[in-house]
Short mmCIF file of C-alpha atoms in Angstrom, two decimals:
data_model
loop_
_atom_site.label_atom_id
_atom_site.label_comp_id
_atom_site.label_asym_id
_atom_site.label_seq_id
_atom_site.Cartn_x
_atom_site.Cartn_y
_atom_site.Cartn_z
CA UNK T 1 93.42 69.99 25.60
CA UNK T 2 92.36 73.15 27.26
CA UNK T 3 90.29 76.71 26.62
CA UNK T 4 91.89 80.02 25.80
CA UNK T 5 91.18 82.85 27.72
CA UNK T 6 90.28 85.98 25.77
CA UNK T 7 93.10 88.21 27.63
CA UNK T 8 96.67 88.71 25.91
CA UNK T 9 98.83 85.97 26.98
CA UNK T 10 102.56 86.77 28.18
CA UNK T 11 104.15 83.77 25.82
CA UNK T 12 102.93 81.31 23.02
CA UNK T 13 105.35 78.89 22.44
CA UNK T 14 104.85 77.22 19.25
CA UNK T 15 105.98 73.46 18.54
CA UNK T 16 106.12 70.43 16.08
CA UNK T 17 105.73 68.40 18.64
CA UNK T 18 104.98 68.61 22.17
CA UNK T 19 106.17 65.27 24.84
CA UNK T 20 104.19 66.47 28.68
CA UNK T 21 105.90 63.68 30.02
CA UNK T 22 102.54 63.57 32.25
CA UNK T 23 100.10 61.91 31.39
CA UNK T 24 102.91 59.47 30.26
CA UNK T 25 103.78 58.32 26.48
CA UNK T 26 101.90 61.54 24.97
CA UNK T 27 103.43 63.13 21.80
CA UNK T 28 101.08 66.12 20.62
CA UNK T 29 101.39 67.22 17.26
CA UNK T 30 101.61 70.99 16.14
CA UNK T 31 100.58 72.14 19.68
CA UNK T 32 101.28 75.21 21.80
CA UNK T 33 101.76 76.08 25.46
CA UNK T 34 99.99 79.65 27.05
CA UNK T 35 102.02 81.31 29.39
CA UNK T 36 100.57 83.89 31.95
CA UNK T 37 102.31 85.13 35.18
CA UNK T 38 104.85 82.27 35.18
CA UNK T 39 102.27 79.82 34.35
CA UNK T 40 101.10 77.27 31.82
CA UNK T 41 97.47 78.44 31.82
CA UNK T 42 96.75 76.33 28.82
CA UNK T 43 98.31 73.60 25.77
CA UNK T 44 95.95 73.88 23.08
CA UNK T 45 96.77 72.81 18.99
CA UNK T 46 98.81 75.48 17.63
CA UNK T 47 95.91 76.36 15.09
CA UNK T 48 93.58 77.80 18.17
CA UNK T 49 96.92 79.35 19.83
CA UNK T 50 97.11 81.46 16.16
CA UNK T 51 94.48 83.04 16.98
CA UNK T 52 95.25 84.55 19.92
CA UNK T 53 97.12 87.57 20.99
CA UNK T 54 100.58 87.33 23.52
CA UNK T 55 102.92 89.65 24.17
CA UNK T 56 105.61 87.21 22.91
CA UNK T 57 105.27 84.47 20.43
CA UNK T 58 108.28 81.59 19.86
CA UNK T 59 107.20 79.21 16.57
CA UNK T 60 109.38 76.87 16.74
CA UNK T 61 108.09 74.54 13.61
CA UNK T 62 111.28 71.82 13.87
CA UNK T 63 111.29 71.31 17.43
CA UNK T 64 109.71 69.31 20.29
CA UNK T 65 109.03 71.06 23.68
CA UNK T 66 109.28 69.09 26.49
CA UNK T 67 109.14 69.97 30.41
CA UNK T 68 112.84 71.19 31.37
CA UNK T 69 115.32 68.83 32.65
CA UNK T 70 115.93 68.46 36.60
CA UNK T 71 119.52 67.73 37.71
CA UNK T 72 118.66 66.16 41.25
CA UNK T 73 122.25 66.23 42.58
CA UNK T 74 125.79 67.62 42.06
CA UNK T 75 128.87 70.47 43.14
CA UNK T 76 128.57 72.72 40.34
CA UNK T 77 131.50 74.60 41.42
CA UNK T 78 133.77 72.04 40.72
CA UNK T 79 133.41 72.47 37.43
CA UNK T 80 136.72 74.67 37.41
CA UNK T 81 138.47 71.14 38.16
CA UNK T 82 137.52 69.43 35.37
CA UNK T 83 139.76 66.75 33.75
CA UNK T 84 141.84 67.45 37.30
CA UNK T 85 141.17 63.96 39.15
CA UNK T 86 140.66 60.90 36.48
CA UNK T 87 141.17 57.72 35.92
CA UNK T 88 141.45 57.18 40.13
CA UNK T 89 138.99 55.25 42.31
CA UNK T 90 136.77 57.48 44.49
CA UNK T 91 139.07 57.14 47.76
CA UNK T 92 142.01 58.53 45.81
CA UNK T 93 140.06 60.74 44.29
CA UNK T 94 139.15 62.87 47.33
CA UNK T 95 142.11 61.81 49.41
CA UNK T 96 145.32 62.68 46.60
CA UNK T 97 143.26 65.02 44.59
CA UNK T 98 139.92 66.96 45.48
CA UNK T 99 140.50 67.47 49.23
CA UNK T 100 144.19 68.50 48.39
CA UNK T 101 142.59 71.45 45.84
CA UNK T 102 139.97 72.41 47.58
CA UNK T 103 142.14 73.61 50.63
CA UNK T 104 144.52 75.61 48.21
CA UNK T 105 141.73 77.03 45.37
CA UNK T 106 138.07 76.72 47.10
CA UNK T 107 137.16 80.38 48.13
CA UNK T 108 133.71 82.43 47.76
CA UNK T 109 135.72 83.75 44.25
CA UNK T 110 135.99 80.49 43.22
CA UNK T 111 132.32 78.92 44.24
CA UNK T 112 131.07 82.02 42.23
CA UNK T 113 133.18 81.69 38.88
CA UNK T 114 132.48 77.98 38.92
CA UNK T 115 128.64 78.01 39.41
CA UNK T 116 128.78 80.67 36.55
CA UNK T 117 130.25 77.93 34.34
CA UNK T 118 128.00 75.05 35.65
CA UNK T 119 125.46 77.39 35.05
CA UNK T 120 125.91 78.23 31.73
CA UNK T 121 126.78 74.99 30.76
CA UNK T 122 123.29 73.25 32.62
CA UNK T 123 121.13 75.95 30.59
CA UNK T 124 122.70 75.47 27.84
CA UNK T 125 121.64 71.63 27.52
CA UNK T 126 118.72 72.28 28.85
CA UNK T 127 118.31 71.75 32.92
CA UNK T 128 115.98 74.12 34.01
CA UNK T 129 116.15 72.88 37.82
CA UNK T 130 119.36 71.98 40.07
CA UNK T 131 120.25 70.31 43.06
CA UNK T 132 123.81 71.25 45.01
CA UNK T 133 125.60 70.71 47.56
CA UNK T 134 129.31 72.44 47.94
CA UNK T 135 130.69 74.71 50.20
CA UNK T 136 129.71 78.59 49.89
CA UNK T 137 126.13 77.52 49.23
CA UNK T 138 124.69 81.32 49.87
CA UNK T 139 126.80 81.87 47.04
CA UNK T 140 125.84 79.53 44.30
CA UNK T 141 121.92 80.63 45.62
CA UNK T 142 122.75 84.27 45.03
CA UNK T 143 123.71 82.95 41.46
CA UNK T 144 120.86 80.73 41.07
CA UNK T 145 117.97 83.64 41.58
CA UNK T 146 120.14 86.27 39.23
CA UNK T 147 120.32 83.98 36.44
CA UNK T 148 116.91 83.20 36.91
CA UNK T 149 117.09 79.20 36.84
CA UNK T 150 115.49 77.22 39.84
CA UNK T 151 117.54 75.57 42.10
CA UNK T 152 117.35 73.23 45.46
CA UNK T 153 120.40 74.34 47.45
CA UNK T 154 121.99 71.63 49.98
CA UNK T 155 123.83 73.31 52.19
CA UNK T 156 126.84 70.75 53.30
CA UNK T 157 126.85 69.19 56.75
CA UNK T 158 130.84 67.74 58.12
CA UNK T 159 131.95 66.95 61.29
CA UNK T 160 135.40 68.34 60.42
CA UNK T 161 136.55 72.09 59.54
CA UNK T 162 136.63 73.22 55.75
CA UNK T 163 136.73 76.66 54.41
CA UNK T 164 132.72 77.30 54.65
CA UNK T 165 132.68 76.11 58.38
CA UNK T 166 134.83 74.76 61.61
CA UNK T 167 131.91 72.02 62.93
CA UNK T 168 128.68 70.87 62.50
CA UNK T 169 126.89 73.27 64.63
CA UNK T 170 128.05 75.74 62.11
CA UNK T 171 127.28 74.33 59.02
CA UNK T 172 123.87 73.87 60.37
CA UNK T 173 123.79 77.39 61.62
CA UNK T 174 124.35 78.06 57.99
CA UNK T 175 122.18 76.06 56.14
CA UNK T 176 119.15 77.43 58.51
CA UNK T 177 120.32 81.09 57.79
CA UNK T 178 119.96 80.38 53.84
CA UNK T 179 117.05 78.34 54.45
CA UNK T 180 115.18 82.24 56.07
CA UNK T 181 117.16 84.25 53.25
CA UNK T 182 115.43 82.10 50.60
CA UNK T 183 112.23 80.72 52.25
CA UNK T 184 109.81 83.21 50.18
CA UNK T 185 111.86 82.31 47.04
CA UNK T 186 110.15 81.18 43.83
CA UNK T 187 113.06 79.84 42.40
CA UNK T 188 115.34 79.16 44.94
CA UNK T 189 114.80 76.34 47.77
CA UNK T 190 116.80 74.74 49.99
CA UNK T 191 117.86 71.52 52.23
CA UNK T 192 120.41 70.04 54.23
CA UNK T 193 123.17 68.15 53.04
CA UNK T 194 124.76 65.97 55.35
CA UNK T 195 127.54 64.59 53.13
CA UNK T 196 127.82 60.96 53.86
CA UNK T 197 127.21 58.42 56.82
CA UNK T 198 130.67 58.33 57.31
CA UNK T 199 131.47 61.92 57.45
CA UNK T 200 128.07 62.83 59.74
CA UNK T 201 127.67 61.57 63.57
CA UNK T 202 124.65 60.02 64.65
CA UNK T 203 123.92 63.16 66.99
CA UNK T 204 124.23 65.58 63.66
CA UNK T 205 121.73 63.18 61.73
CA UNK T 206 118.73 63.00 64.44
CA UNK T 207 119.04 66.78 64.72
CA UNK T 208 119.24 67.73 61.06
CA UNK T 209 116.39 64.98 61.09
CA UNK T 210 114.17 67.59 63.58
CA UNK T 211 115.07 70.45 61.41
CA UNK T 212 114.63 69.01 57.96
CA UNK T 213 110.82 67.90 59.51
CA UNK T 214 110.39 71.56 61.59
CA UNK T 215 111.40 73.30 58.14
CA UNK T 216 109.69 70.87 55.66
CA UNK T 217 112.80 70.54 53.29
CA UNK T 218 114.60 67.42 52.00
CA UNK T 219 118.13 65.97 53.24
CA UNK T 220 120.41 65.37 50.48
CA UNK T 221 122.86 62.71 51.29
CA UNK T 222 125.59 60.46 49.55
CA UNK T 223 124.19 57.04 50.69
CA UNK T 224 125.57 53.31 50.25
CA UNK T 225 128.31 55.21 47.30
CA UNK T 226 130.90 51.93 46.89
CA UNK T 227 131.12 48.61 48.19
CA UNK T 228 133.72 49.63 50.40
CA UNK T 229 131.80 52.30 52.23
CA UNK T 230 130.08 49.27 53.20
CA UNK T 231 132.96 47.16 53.97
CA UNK T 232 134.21 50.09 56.82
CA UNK T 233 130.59 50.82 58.35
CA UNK T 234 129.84 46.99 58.88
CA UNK T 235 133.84 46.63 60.44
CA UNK T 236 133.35 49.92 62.27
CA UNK T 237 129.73 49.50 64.31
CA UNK T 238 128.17 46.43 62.97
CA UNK T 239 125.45 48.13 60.37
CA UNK T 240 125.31 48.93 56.49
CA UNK T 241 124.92 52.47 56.52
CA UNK T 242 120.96 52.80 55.27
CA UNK T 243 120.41 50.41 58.59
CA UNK T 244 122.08 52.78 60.81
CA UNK T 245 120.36 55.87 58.97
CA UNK T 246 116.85 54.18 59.15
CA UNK T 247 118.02 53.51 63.38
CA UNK T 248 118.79 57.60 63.29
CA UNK T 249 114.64 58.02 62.17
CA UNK T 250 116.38 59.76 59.03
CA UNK T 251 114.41 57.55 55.91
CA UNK T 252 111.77 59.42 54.90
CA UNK T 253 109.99 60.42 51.77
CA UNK T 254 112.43 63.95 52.84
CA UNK T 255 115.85 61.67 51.93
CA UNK T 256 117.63 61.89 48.25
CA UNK T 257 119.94 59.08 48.48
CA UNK T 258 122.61 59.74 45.97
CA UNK T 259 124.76 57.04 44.43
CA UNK T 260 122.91 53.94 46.21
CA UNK T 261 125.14 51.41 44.08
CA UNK T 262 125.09 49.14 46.61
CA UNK T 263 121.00 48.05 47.89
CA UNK T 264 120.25 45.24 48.94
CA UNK T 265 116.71 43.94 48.15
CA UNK T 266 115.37 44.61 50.97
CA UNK T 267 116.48 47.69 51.23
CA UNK T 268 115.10 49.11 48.45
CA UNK T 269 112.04 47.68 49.75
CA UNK T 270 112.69 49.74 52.49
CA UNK T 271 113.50 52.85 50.80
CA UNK T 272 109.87 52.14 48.66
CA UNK T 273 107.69 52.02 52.18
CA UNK T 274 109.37 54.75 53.89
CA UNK T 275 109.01 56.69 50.27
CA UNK T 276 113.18 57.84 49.93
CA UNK T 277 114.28 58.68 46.44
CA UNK T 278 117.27 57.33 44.83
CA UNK T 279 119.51 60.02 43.00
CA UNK T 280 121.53 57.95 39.90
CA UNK T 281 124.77 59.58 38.65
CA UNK T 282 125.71 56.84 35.93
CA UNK T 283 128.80 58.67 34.38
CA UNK T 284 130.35 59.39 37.36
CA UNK T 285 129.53 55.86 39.39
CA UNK T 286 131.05 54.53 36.14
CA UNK T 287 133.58 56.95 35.79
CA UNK T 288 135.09 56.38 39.66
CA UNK T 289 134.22 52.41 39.13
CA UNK T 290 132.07 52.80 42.18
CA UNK T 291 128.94 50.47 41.21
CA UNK T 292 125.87 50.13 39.59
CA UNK T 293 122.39 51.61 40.49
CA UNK T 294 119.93 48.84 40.02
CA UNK T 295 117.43 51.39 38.15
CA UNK T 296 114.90 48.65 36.91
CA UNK T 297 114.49 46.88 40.44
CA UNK T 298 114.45 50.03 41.87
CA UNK T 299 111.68 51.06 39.75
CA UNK T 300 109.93 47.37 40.02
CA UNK T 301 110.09 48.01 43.57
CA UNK T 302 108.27 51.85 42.81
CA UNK T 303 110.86 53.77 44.32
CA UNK T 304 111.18 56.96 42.78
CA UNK T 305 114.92 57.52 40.80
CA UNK T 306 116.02 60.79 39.70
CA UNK T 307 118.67 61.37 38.00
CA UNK T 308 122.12 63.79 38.76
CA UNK T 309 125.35 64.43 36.88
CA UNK T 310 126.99 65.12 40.13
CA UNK T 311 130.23 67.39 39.60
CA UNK T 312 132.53 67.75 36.41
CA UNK T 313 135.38 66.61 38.75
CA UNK T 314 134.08 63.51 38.31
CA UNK T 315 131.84 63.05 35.37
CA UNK T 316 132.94 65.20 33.12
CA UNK T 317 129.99 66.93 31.68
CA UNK T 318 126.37 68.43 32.91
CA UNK T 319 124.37 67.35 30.43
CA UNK T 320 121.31 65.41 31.73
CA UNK T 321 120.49 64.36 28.27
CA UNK T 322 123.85 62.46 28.32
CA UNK T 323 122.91 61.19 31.85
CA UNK T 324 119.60 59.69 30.58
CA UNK T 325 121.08 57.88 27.93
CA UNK T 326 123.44 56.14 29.71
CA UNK T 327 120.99 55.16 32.79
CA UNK T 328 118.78 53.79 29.94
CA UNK T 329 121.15 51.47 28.64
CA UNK T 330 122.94 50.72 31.52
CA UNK T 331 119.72 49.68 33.60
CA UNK T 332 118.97 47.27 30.28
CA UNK T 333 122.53 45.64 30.96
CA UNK T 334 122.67 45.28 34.29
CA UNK T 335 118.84 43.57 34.31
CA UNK T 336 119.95 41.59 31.08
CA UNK T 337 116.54 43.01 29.91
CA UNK T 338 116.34 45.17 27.16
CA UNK T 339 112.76 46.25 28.57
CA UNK T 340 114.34 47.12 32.00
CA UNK T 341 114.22 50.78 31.53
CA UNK T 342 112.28 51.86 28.65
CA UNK T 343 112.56 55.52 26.74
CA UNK T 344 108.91 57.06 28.52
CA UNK T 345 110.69 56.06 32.01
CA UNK T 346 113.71 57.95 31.12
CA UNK T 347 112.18 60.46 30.04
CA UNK T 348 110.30 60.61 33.67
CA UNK T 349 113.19 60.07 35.51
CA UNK T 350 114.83 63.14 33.99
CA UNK T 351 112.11 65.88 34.21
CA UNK T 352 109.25 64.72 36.85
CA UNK T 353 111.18 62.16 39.14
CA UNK T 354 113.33 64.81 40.05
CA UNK T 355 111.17 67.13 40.76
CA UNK T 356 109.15 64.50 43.05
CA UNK T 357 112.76 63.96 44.79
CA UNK T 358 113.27 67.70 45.44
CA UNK T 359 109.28 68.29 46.51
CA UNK T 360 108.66 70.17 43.55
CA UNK T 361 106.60 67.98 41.24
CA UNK T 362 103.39 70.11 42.39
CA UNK T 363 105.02 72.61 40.48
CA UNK T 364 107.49 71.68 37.41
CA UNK T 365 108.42 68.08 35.67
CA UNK T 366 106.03 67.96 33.39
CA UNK T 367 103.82 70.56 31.03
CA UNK T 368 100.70 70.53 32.63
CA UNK T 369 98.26 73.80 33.09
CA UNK T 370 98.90 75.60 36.37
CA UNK T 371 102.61 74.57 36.86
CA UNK T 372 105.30 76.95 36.29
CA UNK T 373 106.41 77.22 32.35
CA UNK T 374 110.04 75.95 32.88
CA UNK T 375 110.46 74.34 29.53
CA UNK T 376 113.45 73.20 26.98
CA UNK T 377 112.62 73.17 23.50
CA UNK T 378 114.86 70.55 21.11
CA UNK T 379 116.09 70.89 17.59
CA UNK T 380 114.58 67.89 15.34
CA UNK T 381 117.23 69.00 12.52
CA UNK T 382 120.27 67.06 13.55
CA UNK T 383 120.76 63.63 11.24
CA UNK T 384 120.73 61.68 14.26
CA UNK T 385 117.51 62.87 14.92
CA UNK T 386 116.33 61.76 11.44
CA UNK T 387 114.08 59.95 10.14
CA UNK T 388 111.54 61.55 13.26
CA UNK T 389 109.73 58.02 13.75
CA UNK T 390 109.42 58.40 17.42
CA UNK T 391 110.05 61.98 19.02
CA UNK T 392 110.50 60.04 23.08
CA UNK T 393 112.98 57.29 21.51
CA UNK T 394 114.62 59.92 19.91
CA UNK T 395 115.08 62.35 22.53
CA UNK T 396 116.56 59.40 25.15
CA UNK T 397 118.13 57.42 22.56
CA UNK T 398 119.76 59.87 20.01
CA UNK T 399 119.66 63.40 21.45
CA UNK T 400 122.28 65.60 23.35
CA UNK T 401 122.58 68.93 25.00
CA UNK T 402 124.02 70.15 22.03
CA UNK T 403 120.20 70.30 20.43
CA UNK T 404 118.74 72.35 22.98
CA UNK T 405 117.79 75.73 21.41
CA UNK T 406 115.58 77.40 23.75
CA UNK T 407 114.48 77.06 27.56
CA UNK T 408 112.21 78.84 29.93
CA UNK T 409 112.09 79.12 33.66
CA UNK T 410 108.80 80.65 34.63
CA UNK T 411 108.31 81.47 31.03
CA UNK T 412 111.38 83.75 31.77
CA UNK T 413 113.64 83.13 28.34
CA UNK T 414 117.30 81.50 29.79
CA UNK T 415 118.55 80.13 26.13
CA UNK T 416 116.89 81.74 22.91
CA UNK T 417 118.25 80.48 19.54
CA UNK T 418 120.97 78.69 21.45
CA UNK T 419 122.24 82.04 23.26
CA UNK T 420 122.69 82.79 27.09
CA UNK T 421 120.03 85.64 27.93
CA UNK T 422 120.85 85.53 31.72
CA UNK T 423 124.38 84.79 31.84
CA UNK T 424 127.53 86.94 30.29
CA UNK T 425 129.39 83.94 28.29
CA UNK T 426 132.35 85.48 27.67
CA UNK T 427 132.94 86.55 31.26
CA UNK T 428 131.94 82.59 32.35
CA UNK T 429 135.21 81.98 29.91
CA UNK T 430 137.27 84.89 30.79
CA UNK T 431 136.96 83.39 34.69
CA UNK T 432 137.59 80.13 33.62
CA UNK T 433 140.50 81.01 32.10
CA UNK T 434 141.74 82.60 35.14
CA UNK T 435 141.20 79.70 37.21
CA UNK T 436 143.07 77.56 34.58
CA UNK T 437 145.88 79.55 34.65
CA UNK T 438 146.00 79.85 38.66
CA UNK T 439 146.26 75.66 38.25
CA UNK T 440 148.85 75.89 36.13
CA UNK T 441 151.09 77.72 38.20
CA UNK T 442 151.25 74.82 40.56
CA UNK T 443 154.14 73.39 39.33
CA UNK T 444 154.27 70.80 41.84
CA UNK T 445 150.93 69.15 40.80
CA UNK T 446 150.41 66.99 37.94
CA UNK T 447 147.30 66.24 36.75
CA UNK T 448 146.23 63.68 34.33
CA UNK T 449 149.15 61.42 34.10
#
């Protein structure tokens, strides 16, 4: 596929199989990717790569390498409230139990312990990118960078006080100050995150509107989440929230619109010609009974979908494999088309989708020469992986996190053999630990029954 050059490479990884995701469909047989300053400089058959030198070689002969997975949206920190708030409808959900611990738990202490476990837990099944958007944002950054995975970092915008700010103005203030912290970042980028349409004024939208285009980042915004979102805009000013939004000058190929369970035709049509994205979170849309993304007319109307696992609070788990495999089958149901979304536009949707949504597809989603070598390498010895007829069904139809073995960010190793190189595990569970056993000296709340 491409010439060596005659200097010493930093990294040869080795595969059985390598999936590029672009061009789409591709599954490359006993091939290897060059690494060189961060880079894929060239994926040649593994026989050629043999023969040349690298500072470090991976041969990984029962695995396919594939790009690394992107998870386009989610609050990693509330991964210390797992199994906390189920089996509740969204409303309830933040009203009798997020909003209730997050005023007595959420601190800079706790943003830091829990983006440690979301951390470990995202590299572990593979994500090599992130999206988030919770409170303490310069905090799960700082993470981000030290533990050497890339991230997109959407700082929250409210209207009302919480612990990371009193008012818009200053969650602004805030997400512009980590915007100039971080803008020379390789790995770190940033964007606003207006929460939702009905937790955002209409003056806070047209300005972060200015700022998103003066900076050139994305907005990150819950959009059209349940049918009664809906229900309350219409009652409350006459417009479905994506109407009012595209009023505000805010659609734009800039907007991730997260959930989006509830599009009308024409608006996705809309969301295609202004050139939005649509972030899916099938577990937890399921999970919170809040709707179904319409993946296959979203795509037949060639609007790009990425997909998110959005927080533990509400999914429970950060594995995008798991994510994929549910949109897949899902998006067949839903169409009552088993063709609706097939396993090559899963695949895309995990790895290259996102990284369109969060402006990085010049750069990672797929293994092609000259983008950065953030890779995930999967075991093909699990039974369900067996017989190995086709290595894309396989990987969207019968894989998990659990088979990830090895990833890369910049050709910087973050999993090797299945073990953290950039995080300390046992602190991640010594601090989880803690937090579990602050919860459980709230006597007065009872969780789970």
């Amino acid at each position: 596929m491409n010439s060596i050059s005659q200097a010493e490479a930093d990294l040869i990884i080795e595969a059985a199989f390598l999936i590029p995701v672009n061009p789409g469909g591709r599954v490359f047989r006993d091939h290897s990717v060059i690494v060189n300053d961060k880079r894929i400089t060239a994926i040649v058959p593994s026989s050629e790569a043999r023969e040349h030198s690298a500072k470090t070689k991976v041969c990984l002969p029962n695995h396919v390498l594939m790009p690394g997975l992107v998870n386009a949206h989610g609050h990693i920190a509330m991964s210390l409230f797992r199994g906390m708030a189920d089996d509740i409808s969204l409303k309830d959900w933040l009203e009798t139990r997020i909003w209730p611990l997050e005023s007595e738990y959420v601190s800079r202490e706790f943003v830091r312990d829990g983006a440690m476990l979301a951390l470990a837990e995202m590299i572990s099944t593979g994500t090599t990118c992130f999206a988030d958007m919770y409170f303490f944002a310069d905090e799960v950054a700082r993470i981000a960078r030290d533990c050497h995975i890339r991230a997109q970092i959407a700082s929250p915008v409210l209207e009302f006080p919480s612990v990371w700010a009193q008012d818009a103005d200053e969650y602004i203030y805030k997400a512009i100050q980590i915007h100039d912290d971080y803008r020379s970042s390789e790995l770190v980028s940033t964007a606003f995150g207006p929460h939702a349409p009905y937790t955002v004024s209409d003056e806070s939208v047209v300005r972060i509107a200015a700022l998103a285009e003066e900076l050139d980042v994305p907005i990150h915004m819950h959009l059209h989440e349940t049918a009664q979102e809906i229900i309350d805009a219409v009652a409350t000013d006459g417009r479905r929230p994506l109407k009012r939004m595209q009023d505000l000058g805010i659609i734009s190929p800039r907007l991730l619109c997260v959930h989006a369970t509830q599009l009308l035709t024409k608006e996705m049509a809309l969301l295609a010609k202004q050139g939005a994205s649509v972030i899916h979170c099938p577990s937890s849309n399921m999970k919170l009974a809040s709707g179904f993304c319409e993946v296959g007319q979203l795509l037949h109307h060639r609007v790009n979908v990425a997909l998110g696992t959005d927080g533990a609070a509400s999914n429970n788990d950060l594995d995008i494999f798991g994510e994929m495999h549910l949109m897949a089958l899902i998006a067949k149901a839903i169409a009552n088309d088993a063709a609706a979304v097939n396993a090559q536009q899963a695949l895309e949707i995990a790895t290259l989708n996102g990284a369109k949504a969060l402006g990085l597809d010049s750069e990672i989603g797929s293994i092609e020469t000259g983008k950065f070598a953030d890779l995930c390498a999967v075991s093909l010895t699990p039974l369900s992986m067996m017989p190995l007829n086709n290595p894309i069904s396989h990987l969207v139809y019968a894989c998990n996190g659990s088979y990830v073995s090895h990833v890369w960010v910049g050709g910087t190793p973050l999993l090797s053999d299945g073990e953290l190189q950039t995080l300390d595990l046992a602190l991640v569970m010594a601090r989880a630990e803690y937090w579990q056993k602050q919860f459980s000296l709230q006597s007065n709340m009872s969780f789970g029954k």
